[in-house]
Steps between C-alpha positions, in 0.01 A plus 500: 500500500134435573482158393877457635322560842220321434650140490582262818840552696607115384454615099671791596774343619563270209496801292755677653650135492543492206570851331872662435537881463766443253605364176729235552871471309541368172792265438757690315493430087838429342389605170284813641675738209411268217247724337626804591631751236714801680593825246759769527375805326803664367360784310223801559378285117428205661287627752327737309358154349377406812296808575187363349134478752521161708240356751743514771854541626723369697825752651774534753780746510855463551654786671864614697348502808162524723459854548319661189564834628928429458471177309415463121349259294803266338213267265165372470349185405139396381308195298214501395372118500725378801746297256642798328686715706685817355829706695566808386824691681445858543821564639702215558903555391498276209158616385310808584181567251412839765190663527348433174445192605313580790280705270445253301390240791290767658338478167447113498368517893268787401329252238526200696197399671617369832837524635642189686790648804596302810544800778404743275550819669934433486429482131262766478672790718839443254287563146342813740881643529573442133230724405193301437136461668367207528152633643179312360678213304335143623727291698523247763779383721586118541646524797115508648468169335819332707402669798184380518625100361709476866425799736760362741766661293460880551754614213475222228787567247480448124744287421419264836100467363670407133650184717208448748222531238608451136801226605722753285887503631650835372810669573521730779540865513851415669636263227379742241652793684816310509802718544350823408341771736213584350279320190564839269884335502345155412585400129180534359529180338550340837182637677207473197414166623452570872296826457269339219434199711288708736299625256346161402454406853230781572307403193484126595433623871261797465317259233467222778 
């Protein structure tokens, strides 16, 4: 600030000439899924192969609605590298590997060390319900990251910084959605891709 003040009004000026308080758009990448690898875990014995110690993490939650304290948690998603991205369905109607698989993630997240969320309190306050404390486990939240690339937009969205920063065109919540009412009725099959997606956007943002 001191040497801000310090210069003439004329080089002041050109400075604030020339400097943007945001990250421009990036032009939107046909093949943006190219090196991308989504999973569906389908059984509590392919997870448990997963629960090994890992440098980070990357997670999101899927759930039937916003309210933790009357919602629950339908599936979660994670990667580990930002290419990988895993979807496992907790209670979805085609699939529904339950509460051992939370365990079993609270497991990986209590080994991991950072955790990678984007509005991390929504995700937080639904593994609170299901039982589990997340208290003194490392994490940081993405969404600081976006805010901060273009304050102008108060309540940056996921999917909209995957387009604006990364050039990636997923599907939307809606087209996912589709017919049914909430994503527990989603086909599992059907909704792996979308959730994992999200995962390897906060490692390639909260890396940047």
């Amino acid at each position: 600030y001191e040497v801000f003040m310090s210069i003439d009004s004329s080089s002041k000026a050109a400075l604030h000439k020339g400097y943007k308080h945001w990250c421009p758009e990036v032009e939107p990448r046909e093949d943006w899924d190219k090196d991308f690898n989504f999973v569906l875990i389908r059984s509590i014995e392919e997870l448990k192969k997963l629960d090994v110690e890992h440098k980070f993490v990357a997670w999101d939650t899927e759930t039937s609605g916003l309210n933790p304290d009357i919602d629950w948690l339908v599936g979660f998603s994670f990667s580990f590298d930002g290419l990988t991205g895993y979807y496992v369905p907790v209670k979805h109607d085609d699939i529904a590997l339950g509460k051992e698989a939370l365990d079993i993630f609270f497991s990986i997240l209590s080994k991991a060390g950072t955790q990678f969320l984007y509005n991390c309190r929504f995700d937080q306050r639904f593994f609170e319900a299901a039982g589990y404390s997340l208290e003194g486990l490392r994490y940081y939240d993405v969404m600081n990251a976006i805010w901060l690339a273009d304050t102008n937009v108060l309540m940056p969205s996921l999917k909209a910084s995957e387009r604006r920063f990364l050039g990636w065109i997923p599907k939307t919540f809606s087209e996912t959605l589709g017919e049914a009412t909430t994503f527990q009725h989603v086909p599992a099959e059907d909704a792996y891709k979308y959730a994992c997606l999200d995962e390897n956007e906060l490692v390639m943002m909260g890396d940047r």
